[in-house]
mmCIF file of C-alpha atoms and ligand atoms in Angstrom:
data_model
loop_
_atom_site.group_PDB
_atom_site.id
_atom_site.type_symbol
_atom_site.label_atom_id
_atom_site.label_comp_id
_atom_site.label_asym_id
_atom_site.label_seq_id
_atom_site.Cartn_x
_atom_site.Cartn_y
_atom_site.Cartn_z
ATOM 1 C CA MET A 1 22.495 63.880 62.326
ATOM 2 C CA THR A 2 23.111 66.351 59.560
ATOM 3 C CA GLU A 3 24.381 64.958 56.295
ATOM 4 C CA ALA A 4 27.482 67.157 56.492
ATOM 5 C CA ALA A 5 28.443 65.773 59.884
ATOM 6 C CA THR A 6 27.923 62.236 58.634
ATOM 7 C CA LEU A 7 30.028 62.819 55.546
ATOM 8 C CA ALA A 8 32.816 64.439 57.548
ATOM 9 C CA ARG A 9 33.422 61.151 59.332
ATOM 10 C CA PRO A 10 35.651 58.636 57.570
ATOM 11 C CA ALA A 11 33.863 55.390 56.671
ATOM 12 C CA LEU A 12 35.040 52.216 58.317
ATOM 13 C CA ASP A 13 37.952 50.781 56.321
ATOM 14 C CA PRO A 14 36.956 47.281 55.128
ATOM 15 C CA ARG A 15 40.593 46.175 55.513
ATOM 16 C CA VAL A 16 40.330 46.687 59.270
ATOM 17 C CA VAL A 17 37.201 44.525 59.250
ATOM 18 C CA ASP A 18 39.147 41.907 57.260
ATOM 19 C CA THR A 19 41.894 41.977 59.897
ATOM 20 C CA ALA A 20 39.341 41.385 62.647
ATOM 21 C CA GLN A 21 37.698 38.651 60.629
ATOM 22 C CA SER A 22 40.994 36.853 60.057
ATOM 23 C CA LEU A 23 41.612 36.898 63.810
ATOM 24 C CA PHE A 24 38.166 35.358 64.362
ATOM 25 C CA ALA A 25 39.113 32.624 61.880
ATOM 26 C CA LEU A 26 42.305 31.551 63.690
ATOM 27 C CA PRO A 27 42.420 28.166 65.391
ATOM 28 C CA PHE A 28 40.995 28.713 68.890
ATOM 29 C CA ALA A 29 44.270 27.994 70.710
ATOM 30 C CA ASP A 30 46.247 30.331 68.432
ATOM 31 C CA LEU A 31 43.717 33.118 68.974
ATOM 32 C CA LEU A 32 43.788 32.717 72.748
ATOM 33 C CA PHE A 33 47.571 32.499 72.794
ATOM 34 C CA ARG A 34 47.847 35.784 70.906
ATOM 35 C CA ALA A 35 45.253 37.416 73.138
ATOM 36 C CA GLN A 36 47.174 36.273 76.265
ATOM 37 C CA GLN A 37 50.412 37.642 74.868
ATOM 38 C CA VAL A 38 48.844 41.033 74.171
ATOM 39 C CA HIS A 39 47.088 40.982 77.527
ATOM 40 C CA ARG A 40 50.271 40.280 79.504
ATOM 41 C CA GLU A 41 52.189 42.931 77.607
ATOM 42 C CA HIS A 42 49.760 45.661 78.630
ATOM 43 C CA HIS A 43 47.966 44.555 81.809
ATOM 44 C CA ALA A 44 48.521 42.718 85.071
ATOM 45 C CA ALA A 45 48.001 39.073 84.093
ATOM 46 C CA ASN A 46 45.598 38.052 86.871
ATOM 47 C CA ALA A 47 43.903 41.287 87.937
ATOM 48 C CA VAL A 48 40.215 41.906 87.227
ATOM 49 C CA GLN A 49 38.547 45.225 87.994
ATOM 50 C CA LEU A 50 35.230 45.051 89.848
ATOM 51 C CA SER A 51 32.643 47.546 88.676
ATOM 52 C CA THR A 52 29.160 47.839 90.137
ATOM 53 C CA LEU A 53 26.202 49.071 88.122
ATOM 54 C CA LEU A 54 23.223 51.003 89.385
ATOM 55 C CA SER A 55 20.123 51.927 87.439
ATOM 56 C CA ILE A 56 19.542 55.521 88.573
ATOM 57 C CA LYS A 57 16.499 55.936 86.304
ATOM 58 C CA THR A 58 14.725 52.791 85.235
ATOM 59 C CA GLY A 59 12.312 52.097 82.368
ATOM 60 C CA GLY A 60 9.973 54.246 80.283
ATOM 61 C CA CYS A 61 12.572 54.940 77.595
ATOM 62 C CA PRO A 62 11.221 56.347 74.292
ATOM 63 C CA GLU A 63 13.828 54.506 72.172
ATOM 64 C CA ASP A 64 13.160 51.190 70.394
ATOM 65 C CA CYS A 65 16.389 49.209 70.941
ATOM 66 C CA GLY A 66 15.274 45.647 70.128
ATOM 67 C CA TYR A 67 17.255 44.116 72.988
ATOM 68 C CA CYS A 68 16.241 46.457 75.778
ATOM 69 C CA PRO A 69 13.778 45.677 78.566
ATOM 70 C CA GLN A 70 13.596 49.386 79.445
ATOM 71 C CA ALA A 71 11.973 50.604 76.227
ATOM 72 C CA ALA A 72 8.495 51.912 77.119
ATOM 73 C CA ARG A 73 6.943 50.394 73.999
ATOM 74 C CA TYR A 74 7.729 46.758 74.945
ATOM 75 C CA HIS A 75 5.818 44.833 77.609
ATOM 76 C CA THR A 76 8.617 43.471 79.748
ATOM 77 C CA GLY A 77 7.259 44.133 83.237
ATOM 78 C CA VAL A 78 9.978 46.729 83.973
ATOM 79 C CA ALA A 79 8.529 49.645 85.978
ATOM 80 C CA ASN A 80 8.925 53.268 84.868
ATOM 81 C CA ASP A 81 10.634 54.865 87.857
ATOM 82 C CA GLY A 82 11.854 58.427 88.372
ATOM 83 C CA LEU A 83 15.440 59.441 88.998
ATOM 84 C CA LEU A 84 16.826 58.136 92.296
ATOM 85 C CA ASP A 85 17.800 60.614 95.027
ATOM 86 C CA VAL A 86 21.467 61.462 95.377
ATOM 87 C CA ASP A 87 21.480 59.867 98.846
ATOM 88 C CA GLU A 88 20.183 56.531 97.525
ATOM 89 C CA VAL A 89 22.906 56.499 94.887
ATOM 90 C CA VAL A 90 25.657 57.322 97.355
ATOM 91 C CA ASP A 91 24.421 54.599 99.731
ATOM 92 C CA ALA A 92 24.541 52.068 96.879
ATOM 93 C CA ALA A 93 28.039 53.209 95.891
ATOM 94 C CA ARG A 94 29.241 52.908 99.493
ATOM 95 C CA ALA A 95 27.818 49.382 99.724
ATOM 96 C CA ALA A 96 29.479 48.435 96.413
ATOM 97 C CA GLN A 97 32.793 49.809 97.641
ATOM 98 C CA ALA A 98 32.469 47.918 100.927
ATOM 99 C CA SER A 99 32.007 44.691 99.009
ATOM 100 C CA GLY A 100 35.109 45.333 96.888
ATOM 101 C CA ALA A 101 34.076 47.354 93.822
ATOM 102 C CA THR A 102 36.444 50.149 92.778
ATOM 103 C CA ARG A 103 34.281 51.472 89.966
ATOM 104 C CA PHE A 104 30.657 52.597 89.974
ATOM 105 C CA CYS A 105 28.572 52.966 86.833
ATOM 106 C CA MET A 106 25.289 54.884 86.886
ATOM 107 C CA GLY A 107 22.834 54.082 84.091
ATOM 108 C CA ALA A 108 19.690 55.940 83.050
ATOM 109 C CA ALA A 109 17.009 54.843 80.590
ATOM 110 C CA TRP A 110 17.006 58.098 78.662
ATOM 111 C CA ARG A 111 17.297 58.844 74.967
ATOM 112 C CA SER A 112 19.154 61.941 76.091
ATOM 113 C CA PRO A 113 19.243 63.706 79.479
ATOM 114 C CA LYS A 114 17.147 66.874 79.811
ATOM 115 C CA PRO A 115 18.961 69.884 81.300
ATOM 116 C CA ARG A 116 16.949 69.507 84.514
ATOM 117 C CA ASP A 117 17.996 65.834 84.751
ATOM 118 C CA LEU A 118 21.675 66.563 84.513
ATOM 119 C CA ALA A 119 21.961 68.734 87.645
ATOM 120 C CA PRO A 120 21.176 65.871 90.078
ATOM 121 C CA VAL A 121 23.402 63.481 88.090
ATOM 122 C CA VAL A 122 26.252 65.972 88.466
ATOM 123 C CA GLU A 123 25.715 65.818 92.241
ATOM 124 C CA MET A 124 25.749 61.993 92.127
ATOM 125 C CA VAL A 125 29.020 61.947 90.206
ATOM 126 C CA LYS A 126 30.652 64.395 92.630
ATOM 127 C CA ALA A 127 29.530 62.348 95.653
ATOM 128 C CA VAL A 128 30.606 58.961 94.235
ATOM 129 C CA LYS A 129 33.932 60.399 93.118
ATOM 130 C CA ALA A 130 34.427 61.762 96.650
ATOM 131 C CA LEU A 131 34.266 58.169 97.932
ATOM 132 C CA GLY A 132 37.398 57.506 95.882
ATOM 133 C CA MET A 133 35.668 55.325 93.290
ATOM 134 C CA GLU A 134 36.161 55.474 89.538
ATOM 135 C CA THR A 135 32.966 56.927 88.077
ATOM 136 C CA CYS A 136 31.088 56.060 84.902
ATOM 137 C CA CYS A 137 27.710 57.234 83.588
ATOM 138 C CA THR A 138 25.540 56.061 80.727
ATOM 139 C CA LEU A 139 22.718 58.510 80.103
ATOM 140 C CA GLY A 140 22.090 58.384 76.351
ATOM 141 C CA MET A 141 22.976 61.013 73.764
ATOM 142 C CA LEU A 142 24.654 64.171 75.010
ATOM 143 C CA LYS A 143 23.992 67.694 73.743
ATOM 144 C CA ASP A 144 26.194 70.798 73.700
ATOM 145 C CA GLY A 145 27.863 71.452 77.041
ATOM 146 C CA GLN A 146 26.566 68.316 78.812
ATOM 147 C CA ALA A 147 29.806 66.338 78.540
ATOM 148 C CA GLU A 148 31.681 69.340 79.953
ATOM 149 C CA GLN A 149 29.277 69.506 82.920
ATOM 150 C CA LEU A 150 29.930 65.839 83.639
ATOM 151 C CA ARG A 151 33.676 66.293 83.265
ATOM 152 C CA ASP A 152 33.641 69.208 85.689
ATOM 153 C CA ALA A 153 31.793 67.000 88.198
ATOM 154 C CA GLY A 154 34.723 64.559 88.047
ATOM 155 C CA LEU A 155 33.282 61.914 85.711
ATOM 156 C CA ASP A 156 36.026 59.495 84.654
ATOM 157 C CA TYR A 157 34.218 57.512 81.906
ATOM 158 C CA TYR A 158 31.089 57.913 79.797
ATOM 159 C CA ASN A 159 29.542 54.694 78.463
ATOM 160 C CA HIS A 160 27.834 54.887 75.093
ATOM 161 C CA ASN A 161 27.795 51.667 73.096
ATOM 162 C CA LEU A 162 27.872 51.258 69.326
ATOM 163 C CA ASP A 163 26.229 47.888 70.023
ATOM 164 C CA THR A 164 26.861 46.246 66.632
ATOM 165 C CA SER A 165 28.208 46.819 63.117
ATOM 166 C CA PRO A 166 27.075 49.867 61.135
ATOM 167 C CA GLU A 167 25.325 47.476 58.692
ATOM 168 C CA PHE A 168 23.330 45.568 61.303
ATOM 169 C CA TYR A 169 22.476 48.584 63.476
ATOM 170 C CA GLY A 170 19.269 49.443 61.585
ATOM 171 C CA ASP A 171 17.927 45.927 62.255
ATOM 172 C CA ILE A 172 18.175 46.566 65.999
ATOM 173 C CA VAL A 173 17.324 50.260 66.533
ATOM 174 C CA SER A 174 15.337 52.681 64.387
ATOM 175 C CA THR A 175 14.932 55.717 66.648
ATOM 176 C CA ARG A 176 18.530 56.892 66.193
ATOM 177 C CA ASP A 177 21.397 56.061 63.898
ATOM 178 C CA TYR A 178 25.037 55.107 64.100
ATOM 179 C CA ALA A 179 26.119 58.662 63.346
ATOM 180 C CA ASP A 180 24.181 59.877 66.413
ATOM 181 C CA ARG A 181 26.155 57.461 68.558
ATOM 182 C CA LEU A 182 29.459 58.565 67.013
ATOM 183 C CA ASP A 183 28.474 62.185 67.590
ATOM 184 C CA THR A 184 28.040 61.657 71.350
ATOM 185 C CA LEU A 185 31.289 59.687 71.512
ATOM 186 C CA GLY A 186 33.022 62.657 69.867
ATOM 187 C CA ARG A 187 31.544 65.037 72.451
ATOM 188 C CA VAL A 188 32.736 62.802 75.277
ATOM 189 C CA ARG A 189 36.218 62.564 73.787
ATOM 190 C CA ASP A 190 36.399 66.331 73.138
ATOM 191 C CA ALA A 191 35.454 67.036 76.754
ATOM 192 C CA GLY A 192 38.388 64.912 77.921
ATOM 193 C CA ILE A 193 36.301 62.140 79.498
ATOM 194 C CA HIS A 194 37.481 58.558 78.946
ATOM 195 C CA VAL A 195 35.348 56.706 76.415
ATOM 196 C CA CYS A 196 33.618 53.464 77.411
ATOM 197 C CA CYS A 197 32.161 51.968 74.258
ATOM 198 C CA GLY A 198 31.370 48.411 73.266
ATOM 199 C CA GLY A 199 28.504 46.308 72.088
ATOM 200 C CA ILE A 200 26.242 43.302 72.332
ATOM 201 C CA VAL A 201 26.723 39.959 70.620
ATOM 202 C CA GLY A 202 24.238 37.128 70.283
ATOM 203 C CA MET A 203 21.593 39.299 68.585
ATOM 204 C CA GLY A 204 21.499 37.181 65.416
ATOM 205 C CA GLU A 205 24.347 39.135 63.792
ATOM 206 C CA SER A 206 26.927 37.479 61.534
ATOM 207 C CA ARG A 207 30.593 36.955 62.365
ATOM 208 C CA ARG A 208 31.332 39.740 59.852
ATOM 209 C CA ASP A 209 29.118 42.041 61.976
ATOM 210 C CA ARG A 210 31.038 41.109 65.122
ATOM 211 C CA ALA A 211 34.306 41.742 63.283
ATOM 212 C CA ALA A 212 32.974 45.085 62.006
ATOM 213 C CA LEU A 213 31.897 46.161 65.512
ATOM 214 C CA ILE A 214 35.387 45.527 66.844
ATOM 215 C CA ALA A 215 36.998 47.115 63.793
ATOM 216 C CA GLN A 216 34.794 50.181 64.251
ATOM 217 C CA LEU A 217 35.712 50.460 67.928
ATOM 218 C CA ALA A 218 39.410 49.969 67.201
ATOM 219 C CA SER A 219 39.199 52.629 64.471
ATOM 220 C CA LEU A 220 37.945 55.341 66.815
ATOM 221 C CA SER A 221 40.784 57.768 67.215
ATOM 222 C CA PRO A 222 41.966 57.100 69.833
ATOM 223 C CA PRO A 223 40.259 53.753 70.547
ATOM 224 C CA PRO A 224 38.053 53.581 73.662
ATOM 225 C CA GLU A 225 39.822 53.144 76.987
ATOM 226 C CA SER A 226 37.036 50.796 78.045
ATOM 227 C CA VAL A 227 35.164 48.230 75.939
ATOM 228 C CA PRO A 228 32.178 46.388 77.409
ATOM 229 C CA ILE A 229 31.325 43.201 75.542
ATOM 230 C CA ASN A 230 27.780 42.169 76.409
ATOM 231 C CA HIS A 231 26.182 38.836 75.619
ATOM 232 C CA LEU A 232 22.521 39.537 74.837
ATOM 233 C CA VAL A 233 20.268 38.863 77.806
ATOM 234 C CA GLN A 234 17.034 37.843 76.127
ATOM 235 C CA VAL A 235 14.167 39.445 78.001
ATOM 236 C CA GLU A 236 10.598 38.361 77.313
ATOM 237 C CA GLY A 237 8.618 41.152 75.666
ATOM 238 C CA THR A 238 11.553 42.520 73.650
ATOM 239 C CA PRO A 239 11.614 42.059 69.860
ATOM 240 C CA LEU A 240 14.889 40.119 70.039
ATOM 241 C CA HIS A 241 13.388 37.642 72.483
ATOM 242 C CA ALA A 242 10.487 37.133 70.083
ATOM 243 C CA LYS A 243 12.863 36.744 67.125
ATOM 244 C CA LEU A 244 15.308 34.403 68.842
ATOM 245 C CA HIS A 245 12.667 32.547 70.922
ATOM 246 C CA GLY A 246 14.782 32.806 74.057
ATOM 247 C CA GLU A 247 17.335 30.437 72.524
ATOM 248 C CA ALA A 248 21.041 31.326 72.546
ATOM 249 C CA ALA A 249 21.931 32.782 69.157
ATOM 250 C CA LEU A 250 25.650 32.378 69.678
ATOM 251 C CA ASP A 251 28.006 29.524 70.439
ATOM 252 C CA PRO A 252 29.738 30.354 73.753
ATOM 253 C CA LEU A 253 33.139 29.781 72.126
ATOM 254 C CA GLU A 254 32.290 32.478 69.581
ATOM 255 C CA PHE A 255 31.680 34.812 72.510
ATOM 256 C CA VAL A 256 35.159 33.951 73.840
ATOM 257 C CA ARG A 257 36.599 34.630 70.371
ATOM 258 C CA THR A 258 34.910 38.057 70.383
ATOM 259 C CA ILE A 259 36.620 38.940 73.674
ATOM 260 C CA ALA A 260 39.979 37.742 72.315
ATOM 261 C CA VAL A 261 39.702 39.750 69.081
ATOM 262 C CA ALA A 262 38.746 42.861 71.084
ATOM 263 C CA ARG A 263 41.775 42.321 73.354
ATOM 264 C CA ILE A 264 44.160 41.938 70.396
ATOM 265 C CA MET A 265 42.803 44.914 68.448
ATOM 266 C CA MET A 266 42.534 47.222 71.488
ATOM 267 C CA PRO A 267 45.562 46.202 73.557
ATOM 268 C CA ARG A 268 45.403 48.980 76.137
ATOM 269 C CA ALA A 269 41.638 48.989 76.745
ATOM 270 C CA MET A 270 39.891 47.555 79.741
ATOM 271 C CA ILE A 271 37.866 44.745 78.167
ATOM 272 C CA ARG A 272 34.743 44.327 80.255
ATOM 273 C CA LEU A 273 33.009 40.961 80.367
ATOM 274 C CA SER A 274 29.585 42.526 80.788
ATOM 275 C CA ALA A 275 25.954 41.349 80.523
ATOM 276 C CA GLY A 276 25.105 37.682 80.141
ATOM 277 C CA ARG A 277 27.640 36.179 82.573
ATOM 278 C CA ARG A 278 24.983 34.293 84.514
ATOM 279 C CA GLU A 279 24.119 32.301 81.425
ATOM 280 C CA LEU A 280 27.768 31.643 80.470
ATOM 281 C CA GLY A 281 28.768 29.495 83.440
ATOM 282 C CA GLU A 282 32.165 29.235 85.110
ATOM 283 C CA ALA A 283 34.127 27.435 82.392
ATOM 284 C CA VAL A 284 33.230 29.907 79.646
ATOM 285 C CA GLN A 285 33.914 32.850 81.949
ATOM 286 C CA ALA A 286 37.334 31.344 82.722
ATOM 287 C CA LEU A 287 38.029 31.258 78.975
ATOM 288 C CA CYS A 288 36.931 34.899 78.714
ATOM 289 C CA TYR A 289 39.493 35.877 81.367
ATOM 290 C CA LEU A 290 42.097 33.858 79.470
ATOM 291 C CA ALA A 291 41.074 35.734 76.313
ATOM 292 C CA GLY A 292 41.891 39.032 77.988
ATOM 293 C CA ALA A 293 38.769 40.233 79.794
ATOM 294 C CA ASN A 294 39.910 42.246 82.800
ATOM 295 C CA SER A 295 36.782 43.746 84.276
ATOM 296 C CA ILE A 296 33.319 42.525 85.246
ATOM 297 C CA PHE A 297 30.095 43.925 86.594
ATOM 298 C CA TYR A 298 30.000 42.837 90.203
ATOM 299 C CA GLY A 299 26.888 42.517 92.316
ATOM 300 C CA ASP A 300 23.706 40.526 91.853
ATOM 301 C CA ARG A 301 22.064 43.012 89.506
ATOM 302 C CA LEU A 302 22.970 44.653 86.207
ATOM 303 C CA LEU A 303 20.406 47.379 85.408
ATOM 304 C CA THR A 304 17.160 45.408 85.349
ATOM 305 C CA THR A 305 18.407 41.839 84.904
ATOM 306 C CA GLY A 306 20.361 39.438 87.102
ATOM 307 C CA ASN A 307 24.082 38.944 87.422
ATOM 308 C CA PRO A 308 26.057 36.262 89.313
ATOM 309 C CA GLU A 309 26.056 36.670 93.098
ATOM 310 C CA ALA A 310 29.151 38.442 94.430
ATOM 311 C CA ALA A 311 30.009 35.340 96.485
ATOM 312 C CA ALA A 312 29.973 33.195 93.326
ATOM 313 C CA ASP A 313 32.363 35.596 91.617
ATOM 314 C CA ARG A 314 34.690 35.594 94.605
ATOM 315 C CA ALA A 315 34.655 31.777 94.597
ATOM 316 C CA LEU A 316 35.481 31.689 90.881
ATOM 317 C CA PHE A 317 38.306 34.218 91.382
ATOM 318 C CA ASP A 318 39.733 31.966 94.110
ATOM 319 C CA LYS A 319 39.578 28.921 91.847
ATOM 320 C CA LEU A 320 41.324 30.796 89.044
ATOM 321 C CA GLY A 321 43.792 32.727 91.199
ATOM 322 C CA LEU A 322 42.399 36.042 89.992
ATOM 323 C CA VAL A 323 42.710 39.118 92.154
ATOM 324 C CA ALA A 324 40.112 41.865 92.372
ATOM 325 C CA ALA A 325 41.437 45.268 91.350
HETATM 326 N N1 LIG B 1 19.940 54.680 77.545
HETATM 327 C C1 LIG B 1 21.341 54.772 77.450
HETATM 328 C C2 LIG B 1 21.883 54.209 76.164
HETATM 329 O O1 LIG B 1 21.208 53.440 75.500
HETATM 330 O O2 LIG B 1 23.027 54.540 75.841
HETATM 331 C C3 LIG B 1 22.053 54.091 78.618
HETATM 332 C C4 LIG B 1 21.497 52.824 79.206
HETATM 333 S S1 LIG B 1 21.491 51.389 78.116
HETATM 334 C C5 LIG B 1 20.515 50.232 79.025
HETATM 335 C C6 LIG B 1 23.171 50.801 78.243
HETATM 336 C C7 LIG B 1 23.572 49.619 77.414
HETATM 337 O O3 LIG B 1 23.053 48.422 77.978
HETATM 338 C C8 LIG B 1 23.075 49.557 75.994
HETATM 339 O O4 LIG B 1 23.831 50.362 75.133
HETATM 340 C C9 LIG B 1 23.257 48.087 75.652
HETATM 341 O O5 LIG B 1 24.516 47.886 75.055
HETATM 342 C C10 LIG B 1 23.182 47.397 77.010
HETATM 343 N N2 LIG B 1 22.005 46.523 77.097
HETATM 344 C C11 LIG B 1 20.715 46.893 77.226
HETATM 345 N N3 LIG B 1 19.889 45.817 77.250
HETATM 346 C C12 LIG B 1 20.688 44.730 77.127
HETATM 347 C C13 LIG B 1 20.425 43.325 77.074
HETATM 348 N N4 LIG B 1 19.190 42.846 77.121
HETATM 349 N N5 LIG B 1 21.471 42.480 76.944
HETATM 350 C C14 LIG B 1 22.742 42.980 76.874
HETATM 351 N N6 LIG B 1 23.043 44.291 76.927
HETATM 352 C C15 LIG B 1 22.031 45.162 77.036
HETATM 353 C C1 LIG B 2 27.147 47.931 79.231
HETATM 354 O O1 LIG B 2 27.752 47.827 78.137
HETATM 355 N N1 LIG B 2 26.446 46.960 79.793
HETATM 356 C C2 LIG B 2 25.821 47.417 81.006
HETATM 357 C C3 LIG B 2 26.409 48.844 81.169
HETATM 358 N N2 LIG B 2 27.163 49.028 79.970
HETATM 359 C C4 LIG B 2 25.506 49.961 81.412
HETATM 360 C C5 LIG B 2 24.341 47.313 80.962
HETATM 361 C C6 LIG B 2 23.844 45.891 80.733
HETATM 362 C C7 LIG B 2 22.366 45.883 80.789
HETATM 363 C C8 LIG B 2 21.780 44.499 80.686
HETATM 364 C C9 LIG B 2 20.314 44.490 80.700
HETATM 365 C C10 LIG B 2 19.682 45.021 81.952
HETATM 366 O O2 LIG B 2 20.080 44.623 83.069
HETATM 367 O O3 LIG B 2 18.720 45.790 81.864
HETATM 368 FE FE1 LIG B 3 16.571 53.320 76.057
HETATM 369 FE FE2 LIG B 3 19.170 52.815 76.362
HETATM 370 FE FE3 LIG B 3 17.330 50.834 76.526
HETATM 371 FE FE4 LIG B 3 17.827 51.921 74.174
HETATM 372 S S1 LIG B 3 19.298 50.783 75.438
HETATM 373 S S2 LIG B 3 15.772 51.501 75.019
HETATM 374 S S3 LIG B 3 18.228 54.048 74.730
HETATM 375 S S4 LIG B 3 17.547 52.550 77.890
#
């Protein structure tokens, strides 16, 4: 990023971080009560959107995100595969739709798509959209004109996560900076595509970092329409697995608090209970729904790691009286 572009962007107001932090500090029942109130004011109380993910280009990524099994430089056993064919993607989207998903998210392990990569992705978006599904892509940083190409293909959402607080970001990624992420989010917003932007918790960050992530998201103008909250999936071979020794770095109730604070501070957003659900178990997931999560990734695979079986999710929905949307 150029210095001018960085300076043009207002810094995060510490008072917004304080607001988020004071929500985190509420008694658990008070926090969840407030989150439920906000949730019911803006969303159907018991509806959860089912979104299926597909890795359309797996592994071999030049970036150094400390959590990611797809970075070429880490030895995680993830293969470096080329871009899938449009037909394979459409078949996967059809199968996801048949099993109940209404949204399809296509993810690529790129720092940034090359012009020759974007043409087939445009075809994928058009074909998935034609099935009547909501479309989302996450392809890395976008350059001039790329967001417009995706918009013209019918892309509904572009996912690009800020991942953590501005202060902690440099501990996790060194090959790009926060301003780069904000730049792509601006391009997506300017093109008229809905913004899907969230982060990962359980990376060894402080509560202040979690509060600052949510404050930063809520301070985007307008805030994202979609906010994925991921619990770190620790994958052997990544720096964060080595640092955290495969042991959970976060109390599950703190994860629930994070969902609740996101719900309160971004009342209209879809709050997506994203990676890490397999490790959370049913009771904690139930608390996440109570805290205002209203979307999940559905299907037994995220991008390269596992996710609860669809049948297990359907069984949990039945137990909780949730309806798939
Ligand atoms: N390469 C593009 C990018 O980084 O924006 C798109 C794909 S990337 C895998 C999408 C998101 O997955 C990341 O921004 C990160 O938030 C999430 N993610 C990756 N590895 C994860 C892990 N081990 N646990 C939780 N979330 C993870
Ligand atoms: C998001 O925030 N989480 C999803 C989706 N957006 C692309 C990805 C989770 C990836 C988890 C690790 C993996 O399966 O490779
Ligand atoms: Fe690459 Fe995205 Fe993984 Fe970072 S998170 S290493 S940019 S695929």
